[in-house]
């Protein structure tokens, strides 16, 4: 039977990548990994000692190379300081919503300051290679506080960046003269293309074309981008091998029309793909495609046989040798896996089933690409997209027309700008059709499924089944012999579809989400109904999309039974807007006293638009959710006109058996004292009111509590106040803080209690 990785360069790349991966785990796990690799290779190549030695040497090389290449990050690095930095702009800056982000390379001695991620609170159109002097606040990136949240420090570290620089005003950015600078031809050409496309086409079509042709997604609507994710077409914005393939098609048409000989044709094709790649900024997917394309062109010119899978393996080795951190990027994983599906899995399936009909052949291509990346898409994007088979079948050729027209328009821009503009019009029409296809595919039944973050063991199980299946297909094994690998793959897919909370029937879970300076609490009933109480919020960033939705995605929660807003302050309500837009919500609960508040109207309008029923909550009401009771202790139905928003805050008491929790919102100490006097129930868990403000704190809150939870982040209000912390320290209750512990989760069956935190705390 053929080895599943029978192509030698693929095997070499796999061993090298395995060594890199083992360099990121504890020493004992790496040792076990090397032992497992040695046993596996010995069993496969029992009589070939050289193969065993080569495998271990390649893995060891990857291990040592990554260990030497990656810089350890000490805990003692300064957290924040004012700074004036000079450097060179690296790569193309991104501009979005009047803000810019770019990377600069400095000449500083500290290895932690040689590359800096810069955020400007204004638009800037700098090009790569520009020398700049920047004045701002240098700070460490914040670590994620919740499961599922994007790990920005880890992402930056993979690009050798350890600090952010916040630049507030345009005068804090100064361009500097630079000697021996090469002419910035490509960046200026690219910038002119951006201006022309936006001038000629409507905003949505222009954004789509710039994303597909040049990979610029700065002005692409966030909801539209998410729709393309859910239809499996988001790869069109990745500037991938598909785009390079379309450029090769264009080169072939030019070669045929001009009747160029093979040598000139090869040089022209290589020149065109190198030119296109430089205009896109050389993302990993383009690097892979260019290496494979050049190898294929050289083999054809020299009359040699070319194995695309070996080209894939060699491309992986070259890219990992240039930067071993590439292995851990989404673009590397998706690009190489999807291509593996096309160059290895596709011919194996096609040969086994002897597919000759063109239609079945066309269907098989997106099926193989989807099978190759399915668990990785589920892991990073919490999606399984069956509709991608249909959407890619409908969109691929249309995408080819858009990329070819866009690239020709780009080529003509410098000499014939009017002709370039004319070509953008049919490209814009094709983009409009593509938008319609995407919108239609999204509405199809079972177009996509949202799934929880799968355990890595499930991802490994899936790929083990796939690697077992491929050699069986190549060897034309009997159908009965395919049952076991297919069963393994099917089992992994089934596990992908089952969220972990589905197995927690009968247990209540109360999670205090880390939303920085704000409140957000997720409550799961014993019958798996979810209630979200507040969603955090900020005027500077979308907390709902950055913090709350990633946690819901991680859990695989695609429907909420109820959303409750305690009161319409920014740090409680703003994050709920993104959640309401993205999730189906049955009920929306708000304080009756706040119904007329202007700050609440956007949420109420969204509720009406989404078909959610609005509940006006007031003192004395009790919600029964499958045996879990949620009692409203405050406020009454009416409030005085001058009552501040915090005093309108809902105070909720949650009970299941012996489990109880008092959720205080931002209520005042006077009103909380009244609640405690009126209700004699003891609270096992108490949320410290108003992020630890001394004007909201009442010492009796800690009297009977075992756990006190403080939802707080970086702020200018002095929260939590020292007097509050001193009071808590005197009590018998244990304090947990979201700024120290991240997400804080309590789980109970009504009798016992389990407590978990995302961080170890400090």
XYZ file of C-alpha atoms in Angstrom:
762
model
C 0.000 0.000 0.000
C 1.228 3.504 -0.854
C 2.356 5.735 1.975
C -0.144 8.566 2.497
C 2.709 11.011 2.054
C 4.496 9.130 -0.731
C 5.974 12.298 -2.231
C 9.505 12.766 -0.806
C 9.443 16.571 -0.488
C 6.085 16.408 1.287
C 7.582 13.898 3.748
C 10.610 16.145 4.362
C 8.395 19.193 4.910
C 6.158 17.210 7.289
C 9.126 16.091 9.429
C 10.566 19.624 9.534
C 7.168 21.136 10.437
C 6.676 18.502 13.138
C 9.989 19.535 14.699
C 8.899 23.193 14.688
C 5.598 22.268 16.347
C 7.389 20.224 19.034
C 9.516 23.266 19.900
C 6.376 25.010 21.211
C 5.378 22.353 23.779
C 6.917 21.387 27.163
C 10.155 19.360 27.003
C 8.493 16.115 28.105
C 5.831 16.431 25.389
C 8.536 17.126 22.789
C 10.469 14.054 23.966
C 7.347 11.909 23.642
C 6.806 13.394 20.185
C 10.300 12.434 19.024
C 9.854 8.930 20.436
C 6.491 8.542 18.675
C 8.026 9.777 15.411
C 10.915 7.301 15.712
C 8.529 4.391 16.377
C 6.238 5.389 13.497
C 9.093 5.729 10.997
C 10.729 2.489 12.194
C 7.486 0.576 11.659
C 7.014 2.055 8.191
C 10.649 1.767 7.057
C 11.902 -1.153 9.158
C 14.644 -2.072 6.695
C 15.707 1.471 5.803
C 17.852 2.897 8.580
C 18.681 6.001 6.547
C 14.990 6.966 6.400
C 14.720 6.788 10.198
C 17.862 8.891 10.693
C 16.709 11.426 8.061
C 13.291 11.776 9.711
C 14.773 12.399 13.151
C 17.397 14.805 11.765
C 14.783 16.852 9.895
C 12.511 17.000 12.948
C 15.463 17.937 15.177
C 16.489 20.622 12.653
C 12.998 22.123 12.759
C 13.020 21.990 16.567
C 16.401 23.725 16.909
C 15.785 26.232 14.113
C 12.527 27.440 15.666
C 14.069 27.547 19.160
C 16.915 29.710 17.832
C 14.617 31.861 15.705
C 11.895 32.590 18.270
C 12.599 35.141 20.977
C 11.431 34.255 24.515
C 9.321 37.009 26.078
C 10.242 37.787 29.707
C 7.536 38.915 32.126
C 9.636 41.886 33.221
C 9.254 43.965 30.035
C 7.920 47.489 30.776
C 4.139 47.645 30.356
C 3.669 51.256 29.192
C 5.811 54.320 28.546
C 5.970 57.458 26.386
C 8.306 57.106 23.423
C 9.687 58.768 20.311
C 10.664 56.154 17.718
C 12.202 56.333 14.265
C 11.902 53.556 11.728
C 11.018 52.355 8.253
C 7.471 51.382 7.267
C 7.283 47.640 6.546
C 4.472 46.336 4.347
C 1.303 48.141 3.371
C -0.521 50.116 6.113
C -4.213 49.439 6.724
C -6.742 52.272 6.917
C -10.153 51.681 8.458
C -12.723 54.072 9.932
C -10.361 57.076 10.073
C -7.687 54.998 11.817
C -4.468 53.523 10.453
C -2.270 50.618 11.432
C 1.234 49.907 10.196
C 4.458 48.166 11.172
C 7.810 49.927 11.448
C 11.298 48.443 11.625
C 13.653 50.301 13.979
C 17.419 50.324 14.600
C 17.050 49.961 18.377
C 19.347 47.538 20.207
C 16.628 45.739 22.165
C 15.394 42.733 20.146
C 11.919 43.432 21.556
C 11.788 46.874 19.927
C 13.075 46.132 16.431
C 9.584 45.811 14.973
C 6.685 47.882 16.337
C 2.974 47.672 15.539
C 1.739 51.269 15.223
C -1.864 52.451 15.576
C -2.697 56.004 14.491
C -5.991 57.662 15.449
C -6.082 59.271 12.004
C -5.750 58.246 8.364
C -2.308 57.976 6.824
C -1.366 56.803 3.330
C 2.277 55.922 3.917
C 3.933 53.471 1.553
C 6.457 50.702 2.335
C 9.990 52.013 2.754
C 8.979 55.429 4.128
C 11.183 56.684 6.992
C 9.116 58.082 9.879
C 9.494 59.543 13.360
C 6.589 58.744 15.681
C 5.639 60.126 19.085
C 3.217 58.131 21.187
C 2.607 55.707 24.010
C 4.513 52.423 23.827
C 2.625 49.540 25.431
C 2.406 45.763 25.569
C -0.549 44.174 23.744
C -3.295 42.941 26.055
C -3.546 39.197 26.591
C -6.909 37.548 25.860
C -9.260 37.345 28.821
C -11.734 34.789 27.502
C -11.695 31.425 25.715
C -12.069 31.992 21.984
C -10.730 35.539 22.093
C -8.055 36.396 19.547
C -4.591 35.990 21.083
C -3.097 39.214 19.773
C 0.240 39.018 21.670
C 0.869 35.519 20.265
C -0.053 36.706 16.757
C 2.353 39.644 17.012
C 5.126 37.489 18.501
C 4.926 35.231 15.422
C 5.791 38.374 13.437
C 8.556 39.313 15.942
C 6.518 42.218 17.335
C 6.242 42.706 21.098
C 5.060 46.300 21.481
C 2.324 48.604 20.211
C 2.731 52.339 19.702
C -0.411 54.477 20.019
C -0.097 57.728 18.037
C -2.869 60.242 18.737
C -2.380 63.259 16.420
C -1.184 63.717 12.805
C 1.588 66.056 14.012
C 2.993 63.135 16.036
C 3.936 61.426 12.754
C 6.760 62.989 10.763
C 8.175 61.662 7.505
C 11.977 61.663 7.415
C 14.364 61.912 4.447
C 16.041 58.630 3.610
C 19.278 58.109 1.698
C 19.765 55.376 -0.907
C 16.059 54.676 -1.119
C 14.877 52.707 -4.131
C 11.967 54.239 -6.094
C 8.665 53.106 -4.565
C 7.151 52.109 -7.892
C 4.892 49.217 -6.820
C 3.324 50.947 -3.771
C 2.505 54.090 -5.788
C 1.071 51.993 -8.606
C -1.043 50.088 -6.099
C -2.223 53.346 -4.474
C -3.342 54.713 -7.854
C -5.288 51.517 -8.496
C -7.073 51.932 -5.170
C -8.006 55.552 -5.967
C -9.204 54.722 -9.475
C -11.313 51.743 -8.402
C -13.025 53.740 -5.651
C -13.658 56.622 -8.058
C -15.196 54.459 -10.801
C -17.270 51.904 -8.862
C -19.814 51.901 -6.021
C -18.330 51.366 -2.558
C -19.299 47.700 -2.134
C -18.182 46.597 -5.617
C -14.945 48.610 -5.311
C -14.195 47.011 -1.943
C -14.850 43.559 -3.380
C -12.546 44.060 -6.392
C -9.722 45.571 -4.322
C -10.008 42.667 -1.893
C -9.933 40.051 -4.652
C -7.239 41.618 -6.836
C -4.882 43.174 -4.266
C -6.003 41.703 -0.933
C -7.029 45.144 0.402
C -9.989 44.620 2.742
C -9.725 47.895 4.703
C -13.038 49.267 3.458
C -14.863 45.979 3.087
C -17.979 45.930 5.248
C -17.446 43.701 8.299
C -20.850 42.030 7.964
C -20.236 41.373 4.256
C -16.862 39.799 5.037
C -18.583 37.577 7.606
C -21.183 36.559 4.994
C -18.369 35.463 2.668
C -16.928 33.405 5.533
C -20.267 31.652 6.002
C -20.594 30.777 2.328
C -17.018 29.487 2.071
C -15.961 32.237 -0.351
C -13.780 34.295 1.978
C -10.674 32.753 0.383
C -11.340 35.055 -2.586
C -9.915 37.914 -0.476
C -6.799 35.981 0.530
C -4.933 36.672 -2.743
C -4.210 32.970 -3.004
C -2.927 30.508 -5.536
C -6.251 30.888 -7.332
C -5.331 34.494 -8.169
C -1.859 33.488 -9.348
C -3.520 30.823 -11.491
C -5.712 33.475 -13.114
C -2.611 35.593 -13.849
C -1.024 32.541 -15.499
C -4.194 32.109 -17.599
C -3.886 35.757 -18.681
C -0.204 35.228 -19.534
C -1.127 32.149 -21.598
C -3.678 34.182 -23.570
C -1.053 36.865 -24.284
C 1.524 34.233 -25.299
C -0.952 32.551 -27.646
C -2.099 35.853 -29.177
C 1.482 37.077 -29.695
C 2.724 33.623 -30.786
C 5.693 33.793 -28.437
C 8.140 30.897 -28.226
C 8.381 28.687 -25.120
C 11.362 30.438 -23.574
C 9.978 33.965 -23.962
C 6.570 32.716 -22.834
C 8.054 31.231 -19.681
C 9.949 34.438 -18.856
C 6.837 36.548 -19.492
C 4.695 34.338 -17.254
C 7.238 34.400 -14.416
C 7.604 38.175 -14.772
C 3.822 38.675 -14.601
C 3.333 36.520 -11.507
C 6.294 38.191 -9.755
C 4.914 41.631 -10.623
C 1.451 40.693 -9.361
C 2.903 39.204 -6.172
C 4.887 42.357 -5.382
C 1.741 44.458 -5.820
C -0.146 42.260 -3.349
C 2.593 42.393 -0.703
C 3.685 38.738 -0.918
C 1.275 37.039 1.513
C 2.096 33.420 2.382
C -0.536 31.995 0.036
C 1.038 33.903 -2.863
C 4.553 32.802 -1.858
C 3.396 29.179 -2.010
C 1.642 29.639 -5.340
C 4.613 31.429 -6.932
C 7.108 28.751 -5.854
C 4.858 25.985 -7.184
C 4.137 27.882 -10.408
C 7.821 28.594 -11.130
C 8.726 24.933 -10.484
C 5.952 23.817 -12.828
C 6.985 26.277 -15.561
C 10.655 25.258 -15.324
C 9.751 21.560 -15.468
C 7.578 22.136 -18.552
C 10.311 24.163 -20.247
C 12.984 21.532 -19.506
C 10.682 18.670 -20.491
C 10.739 17.122 -17.015
C 7.883 15.424 -15.192
C 6.523 17.599 -12.401
C 4.726 16.341 -9.315
C 2.594 19.188 -7.863
C 2.619 17.514 -4.433
C 6.420 17.590 -4.357
C 6.252 21.244 -5.384
C 3.913 21.806 -2.443
C 6.384 20.163 -0.049
C 9.336 22.150 -1.394
C 7.326 25.389 -1.112
C 6.562 24.559 2.524
C 10.243 23.942 3.297
C 11.326 27.209 1.666
C 8.678 29.292 3.473
C 9.401 27.630 6.835
C 13.136 28.141 6.327
C 12.505 31.848 5.729
C 10.223 32.109 8.769
C 9.389 29.036 10.899
C 6.652 31.027 12.677
C 4.674 30.845 9.417
C 3.614 27.328 10.404
C 1.302 28.745 13.079
C -0.457 31.278 10.850
C -3.951 30.632 9.536
C -2.901 31.600 6.005
C -0.106 28.978 5.913
C -2.328 26.213 7.272
C -5.312 26.922 5.030
C -3.229 27.547 1.904
C -1.185 24.349 2.182
C -4.077 22.149 3.328
C -6.426 23.336 0.578
C -3.696 22.808 -2.024
C -2.961 19.348 -0.577
C -6.647 18.576 -1.060
C -6.375 19.570 -4.728
C -3.049 17.902 -5.617
C -3.307 14.733 -3.476
C -6.880 14.041 -2.354
C -8.558 15.119 -5.607
C -6.611 12.770 -7.944
C -7.003 9.918 -5.428
C -10.810 10.282 -5.301
C -11.090 10.899 -9.036
C -9.018 7.820 -9.850
C -10.831 5.571 -7.368
C -14.314 6.424 -8.629
C -13.097 6.736 -12.239
C -14.786 10.131 -12.641
C -14.833 11.262 -16.266
C -17.937 13.430 -16.509
C -17.090 17.126 -16.468
C -19.856 18.085 -14.001
C -18.795 15.536 -11.378
C -15.200 16.615 -11.897
C -16.147 20.250 -11.256
C -18.015 19.270 -8.090
C -15.128 17.184 -6.811
C -12.664 20.118 -6.783
C -14.457 22.219 -4.098
C -15.371 19.026 -2.202
C -11.686 18.039 -1.892
C -10.601 21.545 -0.910
C -13.368 21.670 1.711
C -12.519 18.219 3.102
C -8.865 19.208 3.479
C -9.574 22.346 5.532
C -12.832 21.422 7.303
C -11.550 20.989 10.907
C -9.193 23.967 10.605
C -12.066 26.226 9.493
C -14.083 24.859 12.426
C -11.207 25.540 14.834
C -10.496 29.124 13.792
C -13.833 30.346 12.444
C -16.315 28.011 14.223
C -17.963 27.178 10.920
C -18.770 24.182 8.768
C -19.924 25.378 5.356
C -21.593 22.699 3.200
C -22.821 25.484 0.900
C -19.206 26.193 -0.095
C -19.431 23.374 -2.643
C -22.234 25.203 -4.461
C -20.895 28.722 -3.886
C -17.405 27.890 -5.190
C -18.849 26.117 -8.211
C -20.860 29.240 -9.065
C -18.237 31.821 -8.114
C -14.835 30.473 -9.196
C -15.017 31.324 -12.900
C -16.659 34.660 -12.132
C -13.832 35.391 -9.690
C -11.383 34.573 -12.481
C -12.979 37.168 -14.748
C -12.815 39.775 -11.956
C -9.141 39.090 -11.164
C -8.095 39.078 -14.832
C -10.020 42.282 -15.635
C -8.700 43.908 -12.464
C -5.101 42.934 -13.211
C -5.332 44.126 -16.831
C -6.830 47.403 -15.552
C -3.859 47.631 -13.193
C -1.387 47.047 -16.056
C -3.043 49.699 -18.229
C -3.385 52.263 -15.449
C -0.056 54.026 -16.013
C -0.266 54.352 -19.812
C -4.015 54.387 -20.524
C -5.911 55.378 -17.365
C -9.148 55.920 -19.318
C -8.995 52.357 -20.692
C -8.219 51.056 -17.219
C -11.370 52.780 -15.933
C -13.413 51.280 -18.779
C -12.259 47.749 -17.874
C -13.275 48.281 -14.255
C -16.923 48.694 -15.297
C -17.449 45.055 -16.439
C -15.358 43.945 -13.458
C -17.751 45.902 -11.238
C -20.741 44.215 -12.881
C -19.189 40.796 -12.225
C -18.579 41.844 -8.611
C -22.249 42.817 -8.329
C -23.269 39.369 -9.608
C -20.848 37.732 -7.166
C -22.438 39.672 -4.291
C -25.850 38.396 -5.392
C -24.568 34.793 -5.557
C -23.091 35.108 -2.078
C -26.316 36.573 -0.659
C -28.378 33.775 -2.248
C -26.067 31.001 -1.044
C -26.256 32.335 2.512
C -30.054 31.878 2.522
C -29.978 28.209 1.459
C -31.107 25.654 4.083
C -28.177 24.270 6.116
C -25.820 26.634 4.269
C -23.533 26.738 7.280
C -23.363 25.421 10.824
C -21.781 27.256 13.719
C -19.711 24.934 15.890
C -17.768 25.191 19.133
C -13.969 25.262 19.130
C -13.037 21.606 18.597
C -10.385 19.971 20.806
C -7.082 19.468 18.989
C -7.525 15.715 19.534
C -10.656 15.812 17.341
C -8.772 17.751 14.649
C -5.998 15.131 14.814
C -8.550 12.315 14.608
C -10.012 13.824 11.434
C -6.653 14.177 9.682
C -5.590 10.688 10.789
C -8.672 9.340 9.025
C -7.975 11.435 5.928
C -4.331 10.301 5.731
C -5.498 6.697 6.167
C -8.057 7.122 3.390
C -5.742 8.504 0.677
C -3.433 5.456 0.234
C -6.476 3.162 0.303
C -8.007 5.155 -2.546
C -4.757 5.052 -4.519
C -4.406 1.308 -4.036
C -7.993 0.817 -5.300
C -8.873 -0.940 -2.057
C -12.209 -2.726 -1.792
C -15.099 -0.579 -0.563
C -15.177 -2.568 2.682
C -11.584 -1.503 3.402
C -12.597 2.153 3.193
C -15.142 1.792 6.000
C -12.670 2.248 8.862
C -11.024 5.506 7.660
C -14.410 6.886 6.580
C -15.835 5.947 9.988
C -12.925 7.736 11.683
C -13.526 10.886 9.621
C -17.292 10.725 10.224
C -16.773 10.316 13.972
C -14.554 13.401 14.035
C -17.149 15.423 12.094
C -19.864 14.281 14.517
C -17.717 15.409 17.449
C -17.226 18.752 15.703
C -20.994 19.218 15.561
C -21.640 18.447 19.250
C -20.964 21.474 21.508
C -19.503 20.661 24.945
C -22.437 22.254 26.793
C -24.782 19.728 25.145
C -23.250 17.139 27.490
C -23.790 19.424 30.520
C -27.562 18.886 30.690
C -28.882 19.545 34.199
C -26.148 21.988 35.219
C -26.313 25.749 35.567
C -23.339 27.806 34.419
C -22.700 31.442 35.281
C -19.801 33.067 33.418
C -18.504 36.584 34.037
C -16.949 37.552 30.701
C -13.842 39.735 30.693
C -14.979 42.812 28.750
C -12.519 45.245 30.313
C -14.218 48.140 32.109
C -17.802 46.910 31.849
C -20.160 44.047 32.611
C -21.174 40.970 30.648
C -22.539 37.767 32.174
C -23.588 34.581 30.380
C -26.035 32.316 32.172
C -26.797 28.756 30.985
C -29.920 27.080 32.343
C -30.019 23.347 33.220
C -31.820 22.677 29.916
C -29.187 24.574 27.908
C -30.976 27.881 27.392
C -28.621 30.854 27.348
C -29.239 34.278 28.892
C -26.777 37.116 28.250
C -26.881 39.891 30.851
C -25.164 43.006 29.449
C -22.484 42.975 26.767
C -19.822 45.404 27.897
C -19.015 48.317 25.638
C -16.623 51.124 24.788
C -16.626 54.242 22.634
C -13.218 53.223 21.252
C -13.766 49.635 20.122
C -16.545 47.117 19.489
C -16.435 44.999 22.639
C -19.287 42.833 21.371
C -17.265 41.688 18.349
C -13.900 41.593 20.141
C -14.910 39.918 23.397
C -18.487 38.655 23.703
C -19.115 37.093 20.282
C -15.754 35.241 20.254
C -16.722 33.607 23.555
C -20.169 32.652 22.227
C -18.467 31.300 19.090
C -16.042 29.301 21.222
C -18.977 27.678 23.017
C -20.915 27.105 19.796
C -23.871 29.186 21.042
C -25.773 30.392 17.979
C -29.082 31.206 19.700
C -29.824 33.113 22.903
C -32.997 32.555 24.865
C -32.783 36.039 26.353
C -30.647 39.165 26.333
C -30.994 41.434 29.378
C -29.660 44.972 29.615
C -29.425 46.074 33.236
C -29.226 49.759 32.213
C -28.209 51.612 29.038
C -24.735 52.838 30.006
C -22.143 52.412 27.234
C -20.125 49.813 29.170
C -23.204 47.600 29.550
C -25.242 48.062 26.359
C -22.931 48.745 23.406
C -21.620 45.194 23.162
C -25.182 43.856 23.015
C -25.778 45.543 19.652
C -23.224 43.331 17.864
C -24.652 40.250 19.596
C -28.212 41.144 18.565
C -27.109 41.653 14.960
C -25.303 38.320 14.823
C -27.487 35.949 16.858
C -31.101 34.868 17.015
C -32.549 36.151 20.323
C -35.972 35.066 21.591
C -36.465 37.691 24.307
C -34.928 41.046 25.195
C -35.321 42.151 28.812
C -34.881 45.772 29.926
C -35.807 47.725 33.040
C -39.277 49.202 32.670
C -37.894 52.364 34.265
C -35.424 52.746 31.347
C -37.816 52.140 28.438
C -37.840 55.776 27.321
C -34.100 56.319 27.669
C -32.571 57.499 24.331
C -29.534 55.252 24.882
C -31.812 52.195 24.875
C -33.620 52.885 21.596
C -31.064 51.278 19.242
C -31.301 48.015 21.173
C -35.125 48.100 21.154
C -35.155 48.859 17.417
C -32.840 45.893 16.788
C -35.118 43.678 18.884
C -38.143 44.651 16.783
C -36.164 44.192 13.557
C -34.980 40.707 14.582
C -38.397 39.598 15.861
C -37.358 39.388 19.516
C -40.043 39.910 22.143
C -39.294 42.796 24.542
C -39.922 42.228 28.258
C -40.232 45.253 30.568
C -38.768 44.087 33.879
C -39.518 45.588 37.273
C -39.266 44.891 40.971
C -41.223 41.838 42.123
C -41.126 39.881 38.848
C -39.600 36.399 38.631
C -38.512 34.613 35.467
C -38.568 30.808 35.612
C -36.201 29.230 33.091
C -36.424 25.443 33.433
C -36.267 25.493 37.243
C -33.721 28.300 37.347
C -35.337 31.429 38.802
C -34.257 34.966 38.014
C -35.916 37.446 40.386
C -35.974 41.213 39.829
C -35.153 42.933 43.134
C -34.854 46.448 41.739
C -35.919 48.956 40.327
C -39.680 49.519 40.583
C -41.587 50.247 37.386
C -41.277 54.010 37.639
C -38.342 56.257 38.423
C -38.055 59.984 38.994
C -37.150 61.979 35.906
C -33.794 63.070 37.318
C -32.779 59.546 38.387
C -29.356 58.774 36.929
C -28.898 55.705 34.725
C -26.942 53.736 37.320
C -29.862 53.970 39.736
C -32.141 52.460 37.070
C -29.921 49.393 36.944
C -31.609 46.008 37.315
C -30.667 44.004 40.388
C -31.210 40.291 39.690
C -31.170 37.327 42.055
C -30.462 33.928 40.496
C -31.307 30.652 42.252
C -31.136 26.933 41.486
C -31.413 24.657 44.518
C -28.699 25.691 46.964
C -26.957 27.799 44.319
C -27.608 31.551 44.451
C -26.057 34.643 42.895
C -26.810 38.345 43.304
C -26.152 40.404 40.168
C -26.023 44.046 41.187
C -25.362 45.936 37.941
C -24.245 49.507 38.716
C -26.835 50.076 41.429
C -26.209 52.524 44.307
C -25.326 51.475 47.851
C -28.588 52.980 49.209
C -30.786 50.985 46.840
C -28.765 47.809 47.416
C -29.121 48.255 51.178
C -32.878 48.483 50.642
C -32.794 45.253 48.581
C -30.812 43.398 51.249
C -33.203 44.569 53.947
C -36.267 43.528 51.940
C -34.925 40.133 50.798
C -33.396 37.808 53.379
C -31.953 35.262 50.907
C -28.264 34.539 51.253
C -26.155 34.873 48.121
C -23.390 32.373 47.464
C -21.955 34.643 44.743
C -22.200 38.443 44.629
C -21.120 40.667 41.768
C -19.402 43.716 43.248
C -21.539 46.670 42.054
C -20.317 49.309 39.603
C -16.839 47.838 39.084
C -15.851 48.504 42.704
C -17.032 52.104 43.082
C -17.191 53.175 46.727
C -20.524 54.901 46.037
C -22.109 51.583 45.067
C -20.477 49.312 47.637
C -22.288 48.175 50.781
C -20.390 46.111 53.354
C -23.370 43.777 53.915
C -22.951 42.454 50.354
C -19.948 40.430 51.533
C -21.566 39.305 54.771
C -22.793 35.854 53.686
C -21.114 35.523 50.286
C -18.462 32.909 49.569
C -17.411 34.467 46.279
C -17.250 38.114 45.201
C -16.761 38.883 41.509
C -15.360 42.206 40.329
C -15.837 42.986 36.633
C -13.309 45.717 35.912
C -10.658 46.819 33.443
C -8.251 49.665 32.816
C -10.096 52.895 33.662
C -9.708 56.534 34.689
C -12.294 56.375 37.512
C -10.146 54.751 40.188
C -12.135 51.505 40.090
C -11.969 49.443 42.209
C -11.694 51.885 45.103
C -9.194 51.033 47.823
C -11.855 51.256 50.552
C -13.937 48.619 48.751
C -10.934 46.294 48.449
C -10.142 46.758 52.143
C -13.745 45.907 53.091
C -13.608 42.773 50.945
C -10.276 41.753 52.465
C -11.844 41.870 55.933
C -14.657 39.521 54.867
C -14.538 35.724 54.543
C -15.418 35.871 50.841
C -12.866 35.181 48.137
C -12.488 37.906 45.510
C -12.126 37.120 41.796
C -11.428 39.902 39.279
C -11.866 39.770 35.504
C -8.816 42.021 35.014
C -6.668 39.487 36.919
C -8.418 36.156 36.298
C -10.056 36.730 32.912
C -13.350 34.922 32.431
C -14.747 33.618 35.738
C -17.086 30.636 35.488
C -19.302 28.986 38.114
C -20.993 25.646 37.416
C -23.587 24.006 39.665
C -26.223 21.280 39.716
C -27.978 23.067 42.586
C -25.967 21.194 45.217
C -22.268 21.394 44.387
C -20.222 24.239 42.928
C -17.255 24.267 40.546
C -15.230 27.433 39.939
C -12.877 28.027 37.007
C -10.946 31.052 35.785
C -9.364 31.589 32.369
C -6.177 33.042 33.877
C -4.366 32.001 37.023
C -4.670 35.509 38.476
C -2.160 37.694 40.265
